[in-house]
PDB file of C-alpha atoms and ligand atoms in Angstrom:
ATOM      1  CA  UNK A   1      -1.604 154.998  68.818  1.00 38.00           C
ATOM      2  CA  UNK A   2      -4.252 153.611  70.572  1.00 40.00           C
ATOM      3  CA  UNK A   3      -6.870 155.699  69.298  1.00 39.00           C
ATOM      4  CA  UNK A   4      -7.235 153.780  65.818  1.00 43.00           C
ATOM      5  CA  UNK A   5      -7.324 150.429  67.862  1.00 46.00           C
ATOM      6  CA  UNK A   6     -10.365 148.332  68.423  1.00 47.00           C
ATOM      7  CA  UNK A   7     -12.211 148.295  71.802  1.00 51.00           C
ATOM      8  CA  UNK A   8     -10.066 146.261  73.931  1.00 55.00           C
ATOM      9  CA  UNK A   9     -12.046 145.723  77.187  1.00 60.00           C
ATOM     10  CA  UNK A  10      -9.750 148.077  79.030  1.00 73.00           C
ATOM     11  CA  UNK A  11      -6.487 146.615  77.828  1.00 85.00           C
ATOM     12  CA  UNK A  12      -3.535 148.891  77.444  1.00 89.00           C
ATOM     13  CA  UNK A  13      -1.207 147.697  74.587  1.00 93.00           C
ATOM     14  CA  UNK A  14       2.069 146.605  76.068  1.00 94.00           C
ATOM     15  CA  UNK A  15       5.500 148.511  75.333  1.00 96.00           C
ATOM     16  CA  UNK A  16       8.320 146.971  74.004  1.00 97.00           C
ATOM     17  CA  UNK A  17      11.221 146.641  76.422  1.00 98.00           C
ATOM     18  CA  UNK A  18      13.803 144.983  74.330  1.00 98.00           C
ATOM     19  CA  UNK A  19      14.416 143.687  70.944  1.00 98.00           C
ATOM     20  CA  UNK A  20      17.157 141.308  70.326  1.00 98.00           C
ATOM     21  CA  UNK A  21      17.800 138.856  67.556  1.00 98.00           C
ATOM     22  CA  UNK A  22      18.306 135.268  68.049  1.00 98.00           C
ATOM     23  CA  UNK A  23      19.067 132.510  65.791  1.00 98.00           C
ATOM     24  CA  UNK A  24      17.107 129.465  66.659  1.00 97.00           C
ATOM     25  CA  UNK A  25      18.328 125.710  65.651  1.00 96.00           C
ATOM     26  CA  UNK A  26      15.880 122.692  66.481  1.00 94.00           C
ATOM     27  CA  UNK A  27      17.125 119.400  67.321  1.00 90.00           C
ATOM     28  CA  UNK A  28      16.020 118.045  63.715  1.00 93.00           C
ATOM     29  CA  UNK A  29      18.320 120.764  62.211  1.00 96.00           C
ATOM     30  CA  UNK A  30      15.697 123.210  60.981  1.00 97.00           C
ATOM     31  CA  UNK A  31      17.023 127.173  61.795  1.00 97.00           C
ATOM     32  CA  UNK A  32      15.523 130.529  61.424  1.00 98.00           C
ATOM     33  CA  UNK A  33      16.041 133.713  63.337  1.00 98.00           C
ATOM     34  CA  UNK A  34      13.923 135.339  65.616  1.00 98.00           C
ATOM     35  CA  UNK A  35      13.260 138.833  66.663  1.00 98.00           C
ATOM     36  CA  UNK A  36      12.516 138.534  70.203  1.00 98.00           C
ATOM     37  CA  UNK A  37      10.813 141.144  72.144  1.00 98.00           C
ATOM     38  CA  UNK A  38      10.220 141.525  75.996  1.00 98.00           C
ATOM     39  CA  UNK A  39       7.603 144.227  77.503  1.00 98.00           C
ATOM     40  CA  UNK A  40       6.513 146.490  80.184  1.00 96.00           C
ATOM     41  CA  UNK A  41       2.932 146.516  81.300  1.00 92.00           C
ATOM     42  CA  UNK A  42       2.029 143.014  80.831  1.00 95.00           C
ATOM     43  CA  UNK A  43      -1.198 142.678  83.270  1.00 94.00           C
ATOM     44  CA  UNK A  44      -0.088 139.673  84.688  1.00 92.00           C
ATOM     45  CA  UNK A  45       3.534 140.863  85.512  1.00 91.00           C
ATOM     46  CA  UNK A  46       4.886 137.491  84.049  1.00 93.00           C
ATOM     47  CA  UNK A  47       7.965 137.379  81.381  1.00 96.00           C
ATOM     48  CA  UNK A  48       6.347 136.674  78.181  1.00 97.00           C
ATOM     49  CA  UNK A  49       7.993 136.694  74.756  1.00 98.00           C
ATOM     50  CA  UNK A  50       6.989 137.643  71.446  1.00 98.00           C
ATOM     51  CA  UNK A  51       8.877 136.261  68.391  1.00 98.00           C
ATOM     52  CA  UNK A  52       8.593 137.913  65.008  1.00 98.00           C
ATOM     53  CA  UNK A  53       9.476 134.967  62.667  1.00 98.00           C
ATOM     54  CA  UNK A  54      10.222 135.309  58.894  1.00 98.00           C
ATOM     55  CA  UNK A  55       8.984 138.815  57.049  1.00 97.00           C
ATOM     56  CA  UNK A  56       6.747 139.877  60.009  1.00 97.00           C
ATOM     57  CA  UNK A  57       7.128 143.364  59.258  1.00 97.00           C
ATOM     58  CA  UNK A  58       6.450 143.056  55.773  1.00 96.00           C
ATOM     59  CA  UNK A  59       3.136 141.475  56.783  1.00 95.00           C
ATOM     60  CA  UNK A  60       2.187 144.513  58.962  1.00 95.00           C
ATOM     61  CA  UNK A  61       3.465 147.035  56.471  1.00 96.00           C
ATOM     62  CA  UNK A  62       1.215 145.267  53.690  1.00 95.00           C
ATOM     63  CA  UNK A  63      -1.629 145.279  56.387  1.00 93.00           C
ATOM     64  CA  UNK A  64      -2.061 141.627  56.260  1.00 94.00           C
ATOM     65  CA  UNK A  65      -3.350 139.853  59.281  1.00 96.00           C
ATOM     66  CA  UNK A  66      -0.324 138.024  60.180  1.00 97.00           C
ATOM     67  CA  UNK A  67      -0.222 134.359  61.203  1.00 98.00           C
ATOM     68  CA  UNK A  68      -0.214 134.194  65.064  1.00 98.00           C
ATOM     69  CA  UNK A  69       0.362 131.015  67.389  1.00 97.00           C
ATOM     70  CA  UNK A  70      -0.014 131.596  71.139  1.00 97.00           C
ATOM     71  CA  UNK A  71       2.160 128.829  72.635  1.00 96.00           C
ATOM     72  CA  UNK A  72       2.019 128.078  76.402  1.00 95.00           C
ATOM     73  CA  UNK A  73       5.101 127.330  77.992  1.00 96.00           C
ATOM     74  CA  UNK A  74       5.600 123.528  78.416  1.00 96.00           C
ATOM     75  CA  UNK A  75       9.378 122.746  80.030  1.00 97.00           C
ATOM     76  CA  UNK A  76       8.900 118.994  79.489  1.00 96.00           C
ATOM     77  CA  UNK A  77       7.414 118.960  76.156  1.00 96.00           C
ATOM     78  CA  UNK A  78       9.435 122.178  75.032  1.00 96.00           C
ATOM     79  CA  UNK A  79      12.713 121.136  76.367  1.00 95.00           C
ATOM     80  CA  UNK A  80      13.118 117.679  77.367  1.00 95.00           C
ATOM     81  CA  UNK A  81      10.946 116.417  74.392  1.00 93.00           C
ATOM     82  CA  UNK A  82       8.394 114.665  76.673  1.00 94.00           C
ATOM     83  CA  UNK A  83       5.931 112.219  74.768  1.00 92.00           C
ATOM     84  CA  UNK A  84       3.095 112.958  77.373  1.00 91.00           C
ATOM     85  CA  UNK A  85       1.999 115.975  75.487  1.00 91.00           C
ATOM     86  CA  UNK A  86       2.390 117.408  72.073  1.00 90.00           C
ATOM     87  CA  UNK A  87       3.906 120.804  72.888  1.00 93.00           C
ATOM     88  CA  UNK A  88       7.465 120.147  71.259  1.00 94.00           C
ATOM     89  CA  UNK A  89       6.350 118.902  68.018  1.00 94.00           C
ATOM     90  CA  UNK A  90       3.508 121.904  67.953  1.00 94.00           C
ATOM     91  CA  UNK A  91       6.272 124.444  68.668  1.00 96.00           C
ATOM     92  CA  UNK A  92       8.704 123.210  66.476  1.00 96.00           C
ATOM     93  CA  UNK A  93       5.814 123.134  63.579  1.00 95.00           C
ATOM     94  CA  UNK A  94       4.763 126.517  64.590  1.00 97.00           C
ATOM     95  CA  UNK A  95       8.074 128.203  64.043  1.00 98.00           C
ATOM     96  CA  UNK A  96       8.578 126.875  60.802  1.00 97.00           C
ATOM     97  CA  UNK A  97       5.107 127.755  59.530  1.00 97.00           C
ATOM     98  CA  UNK A  98       5.177 131.205  60.927  1.00 98.00           C
ATOM     99  CA  UNK A  99       8.761 131.952  59.447  1.00 98.00           C
ATOM    100  CA  UNK A 100       7.606 131.114  55.960  1.00 97.00           C
ATOM    101  CA  UNK A 101       4.616 133.734  56.027  1.00 95.00           C
ATOM    102  CA  UNK A 102       5.886 136.360  58.783  1.00 97.00           C
ATOM    103  CA  UNK A 103       4.018 136.293  61.746  1.00 98.00           C
ATOM    104  CA  UNK A 104       4.242 135.766  65.688  1.00 98.00           C
ATOM    105  CA  UNK A 105       5.020 133.115  67.982  1.00 98.00           C
ATOM    106  CA  UNK A 106       3.916 134.118  71.481  1.00 98.00           C
ATOM    107  CA  UNK A 107       5.674 132.318  74.153  1.00 98.00           C
ATOM    108  CA  UNK A 108       3.339 132.297  77.174  1.00 97.00           C
ATOM    109  CA  UNK A 109       4.461 131.360  80.492  1.00 96.00           C
ATOM    110  CA  UNK A 110       1.435 129.495  81.524  1.00 91.00           C
ATOM    111  CA  UNK A 111       2.974 126.090  82.178  1.00 90.00           C
ATOM    112  CA  UNK A 112       0.485 123.219  83.014  1.00 85.00           C
ATOM    113  CA  UNK A 113      -2.335 125.084  81.491  1.00 82.00           C
ATOM    114  CA  UNK A 114      -1.724 128.084  83.927  1.00 84.00           C
ATOM    115  CA  UNK A 115      -1.251 125.915  87.147  1.00 88.00           C
ATOM    116  CA  UNK A 116       2.456 125.822  87.207  1.00 91.00           C
ATOM    117  CA  UNK A 117       5.143 123.146  86.734  1.00 95.00           C
ATOM    118  CA  UNK A 118       4.938 121.329  90.038  1.00 95.00           C
ATOM    119  CA  UNK A 119       1.400 121.384  89.815  1.00 92.00           C
ATOM    120  CA  UNK A 120       1.443 119.965  86.369  1.00 92.00           C
ATOM    121  CA  UNK A 121       3.916 116.888  87.589  1.00 95.00           C
ATOM    122  CA  UNK A 122       1.396 116.550  90.331  1.00 94.00           C
ATOM    123  CA  UNK A 123      -1.556 116.109  87.741  1.00 91.00           C
ATOM    124  CA  UNK A 124       0.553 113.588  85.807  1.00 93.00           C
ATOM    125  CA  UNK A 125       0.726 111.429  88.621  1.00 94.00           C
ATOM    126  CA  UNK A 126      -3.064 111.658  89.077  1.00 92.00           C
ATOM    127  CA  UNK A 127      -3.393 110.939  85.482  1.00 91.00           C
ATOM    128  CA  UNK A 128      -1.312 107.709  86.171  1.00 92.00           C
ATOM    129  CA  UNK A 129      -4.263 106.618  88.182  1.00 91.00           C
ATOM    130  CA  UNK A 130      -6.648 107.185  85.565  1.00 90.00           C
ATOM    131  CA  UNK A 131      -7.854 110.659  85.456  1.00 90.00           C
ATOM    132  CA  UNK A 132      -7.689 112.669  82.153  1.00 88.00           C
ATOM    133  CA  UNK A 133      -5.468 116.020  81.844  1.00 85.00           C
ATOM    134  CA  UNK A 134      -8.474 118.083  82.788  1.00 86.00           C
ATOM    135  CA  UNK A 135      -9.905 115.889  85.902  1.00 89.00           C
ATOM    136  CA  UNK A 136      -6.750 116.105  87.179  1.00 90.00           C
ATOM    137  CA  UNK A 137      -6.321 119.502  87.518  1.00 87.00           C
ATOM    138  CA  UNK A 138      -9.701 120.005  88.877  1.00 89.00           C
ATOM    139  CA  UNK A 139      -8.700 117.218  91.541  1.00 91.00           C
ATOM    140  CA  UNK A 140      -6.036 119.614  92.622  1.00 91.00           C
ATOM    141  CA  UNK A 141      -8.396 122.276  93.339  1.00 91.00           C
ATOM    142  CA  UNK A 142      -7.301 124.252  89.925  1.00 88.00           C
ATOM    143  CA  UNK A 143      -9.581 125.303  87.069  1.00 83.00           C
ATOM    144  CA  UNK A 144      -9.457 122.982  84.127  1.00 78.00           C
ATOM    145  CA  UNK A 145      -7.739 125.452  82.117  1.00 78.00           C
ATOM    146  CA  UNK A 146      -6.494 128.732  83.892  1.00 80.00           C
ATOM    147  CA  UNK A 147      -4.850 130.336  80.932  1.00 83.00           C
ATOM    148  CA  UNK A 148      -6.109 133.615  79.948  1.00 86.00           C
ATOM    149  CA  UNK A 149      -4.990 135.386  76.742  1.00 93.00           C
ATOM    150  CA  UNK A 150      -4.971 138.889  78.053  1.00 95.00           C
ATOM    151  CA  UNK A 151      -1.194 139.347  77.840  1.00 96.00           C
ATOM    152  CA  UNK A 152      -1.184 137.707  74.285  1.00 97.00           C
ATOM    153  CA  UNK A 153      -3.665 140.369  73.206  1.00 97.00           C
ATOM    154  CA  UNK A 154      -1.500 143.127  74.756  1.00 97.00           C
ATOM    155  CA  UNK A 155       1.620 142.083  72.984  1.00 97.00           C
ATOM    156  CA  UNK A 156      -0.270 142.122  69.667  1.00 97.00           C
ATOM    157  CA  UNK A 157      -1.764 145.243  70.044  1.00 96.00           C
ATOM    158  CA  UNK A 158       1.711 146.895  70.871  1.00 96.00           C
ATOM    159  CA  UNK A 159       2.561 145.652  66.912  1.00 96.00           C
ATOM    160  CA  UNK A 160      -0.672 147.081  65.966  1.00 95.00           C
ATOM    161  CA  UNK A 161      -1.827 143.630  65.220  1.00 96.00           C
ATOM    162  CA  UNK A 162      -5.564 143.740  65.810  1.00 95.00           C
ATOM    163  CA  UNK A 163      -6.186 141.285  62.920  1.00 96.00           C
ATOM    164  CA  UNK A 164      -4.697 137.887  62.896  1.00 97.00           C
ATOM    165  CA  UNK A 165      -4.865 134.426  61.550  1.00 97.00           C
ATOM    166  CA  UNK A 166      -4.799 131.910  64.361  1.00 97.00           C
ATOM    167  CA  UNK A 167      -2.462 128.764  64.383  1.00 96.00           C
ATOM    168  CA  UNK A 168      -4.606 127.011  67.087  1.00 93.00           C
ATOM    169  CA  UNK A 169      -6.893 124.103  67.373  1.00 89.00           C
ATOM    170  CA  UNK A 170      -8.184 125.346  70.490  1.00 89.00           C
ATOM    171  CA  UNK A 171     -11.499 127.481  70.339  1.00 88.00           C
ATOM    172  CA  UNK A 172     -11.043 129.377  73.526  1.00 88.00           C
ATOM    173  CA  UNK A 173      -7.864 131.073  72.533  1.00 92.00           C
ATOM    174  CA  UNK A 174      -9.844 132.331  69.405  1.00 94.00           C
ATOM    175  CA  UNK A 175     -12.951 133.626  71.767  1.00 94.00           C
ATOM    176  CA  UNK A 176     -10.640 135.117  74.142  1.00 93.00           C
ATOM    177  CA  UNK A 177      -8.541 137.034  71.991  1.00 95.00           C
ATOM    178  CA  UNK A 178     -11.666 138.121  70.145  1.00 95.00           C
ATOM    179  CA  UNK A 179     -13.021 139.214  73.514  1.00 94.00           C
ATOM    180  CA  UNK A 180      -9.860 141.175  74.197  1.00 94.00           C
ATOM    181  CA  UNK A 181      -9.941 143.174  70.934  1.00 93.00           C
ATOM    182  CA  UNK A 182      -7.996 141.118  68.349  1.00 96.00           C
ATOM    183  CA  UNK A 183      -9.860 139.765  65.129  1.00 96.00           C
ATOM    184  CA  UNK A 184      -9.556 136.182  64.337  1.00 96.00           C
ATOM    185  CA  UNK A 185      -9.722 136.281  60.473  1.00 96.00           C
ATOM    186  CA  UNK A 186      -8.871 132.879  59.977  1.00 95.00           C
ATOM    187  CA  UNK A 187      -8.466 129.772  62.347  1.00 95.00           C
ATOM    188  CA  UNK A 188      -5.849 127.357  61.275  1.00 94.00           C
ATOM    189  CA  UNK A 189      -5.486 124.065  62.384  1.00 91.00           C
ATOM    190  CA  UNK A 190      -2.061 122.557  63.552  1.00 86.00           C
ATOM    191  CA  UNK A 191      -0.881 119.266  62.307  1.00 81.00           C
ATOM    192  CA  UNK A 192      -1.685 116.068  64.642  1.00 74.00           C
ATOM    193  CA  UNK A 193       1.440 115.014  66.394  1.00 73.00           C
ATOM    194  CA  UNK A 194       0.324 111.339  67.887  1.00 74.00           C
ATOM    195  CA  UNK A 195       2.537 109.199  69.908  1.00 74.00           C
ATOM    196  CA  UNK A 196       1.854 106.048  71.886  1.00 73.00           C
ATOM    197  CA  UNK A 197       2.260 107.972  75.091  1.00 73.00           C
ATOM    198  CA  UNK A 198       0.101 111.224  74.105  1.00 77.00           C
ATOM    199  CA  UNK A 199      -3.141 109.471  72.769  1.00 77.00           C
ATOM    200  CA  UNK A 200      -5.217 109.788  75.785  1.00 76.00           C
ATOM    201  CA  UNK A 201      -4.235 113.298  76.313  1.00 74.00           C
ATOM    202  CA  UNK A 202      -4.850 114.293  72.864  1.00 76.00           C
ATOM    203  CA  UNK A 203      -8.283 112.429  73.078  1.00 79.00           C
ATOM    204  CA  UNK A 204      -9.071 114.483  76.131  1.00 78.00           C
ATOM    205  CA  UNK A 205      -8.309 118.022  74.330  1.00 75.00           C
ATOM    206  CA  UNK A 206     -10.499 116.899  71.445  1.00 79.00           C
ATOM    207  CA  UNK A 207     -13.585 115.656  73.458  1.00 78.00           C
ATOM    208  CA  UNK A 208     -13.480 117.755  76.448  1.00 74.00           C
ATOM    209  CA  UNK A 209     -12.943 121.209  74.691  1.00 70.00           C
ATOM    210  CA  UNK A 210     -13.562 120.998  71.242  1.00 71.00           C
ATOM    211  CA  UNK A 211     -10.180 121.195  70.084  1.00 73.00           C
ATOM    212  CA  UNK A 212      -9.915 120.530  66.159  1.00 73.00           C
ATOM    213  CA  UNK A 213      -8.035 117.518  66.383  1.00 69.00           C
ATOM    214  CA  UNK A 214      -8.437 114.775  63.671  1.00 70.00           C
ATOM    215  CA  UNK A 215      -7.784 111.659  65.731  1.00 66.00           C
ATOM    216  CA  UNK A 216     -10.265 109.217  63.494  1.00 61.00           C
ATOM    217  CA  UNK A 217      -8.105 106.401  63.698  1.00 56.00           C
ATOM    218  CA  UNK A 218      -7.734 105.963  67.364  1.00 51.00           C
ATOM    219  CA  UNK A 219     -11.036 107.022  68.460  1.00 44.00           C
TER     220      UNK A 219
HETATM  221 ZN1   ZN B   1       3.268 119.867  77.031  1.00 97.70          ZN
END
């Protein structure tokens, strides 16, 4: 299948390992069913997931560019509902939006922008002394953002999805996916999930890395 694909900077599409259907119900009662896939051959050897939501097969069969959100794992936000970031509401929004149109949620095991869970919590401690989310990562000896999206491209390419509509406010996700052989036909902004506890975090994302987040009322 690789012959028909775009150049992928040497990336080999991942191979599907397991497919299971999992009914999902969120805390607010919204429910849907996900086709969850695991893979062989992911370049970082981590256990990333692809969730096919809604009529994703139809989107591929019609040759449509499916809607895709790469979501980076956030234990505190996704599982415990932490208000220090907007990951939980972003995930919840993405699942419903993707399920409505048919597409993929990529659940990427990149806690703390790739630095890991403990280091993320260390960074929170530094943020409590005044650093922003990016400065804190650097103070710990990490990059501001260590995520790379090669595994996201590998999972998409395994389904022949080399054209997508990207549900993200992050320009780096679009740039990296293009670099790894995924054409981003459209970038769709996510909603703004502002709370008292995450306002500084969202401002840093907007001002430091050009995320498209409309925070006009608190800027
Ligand atoms: Zn988070």
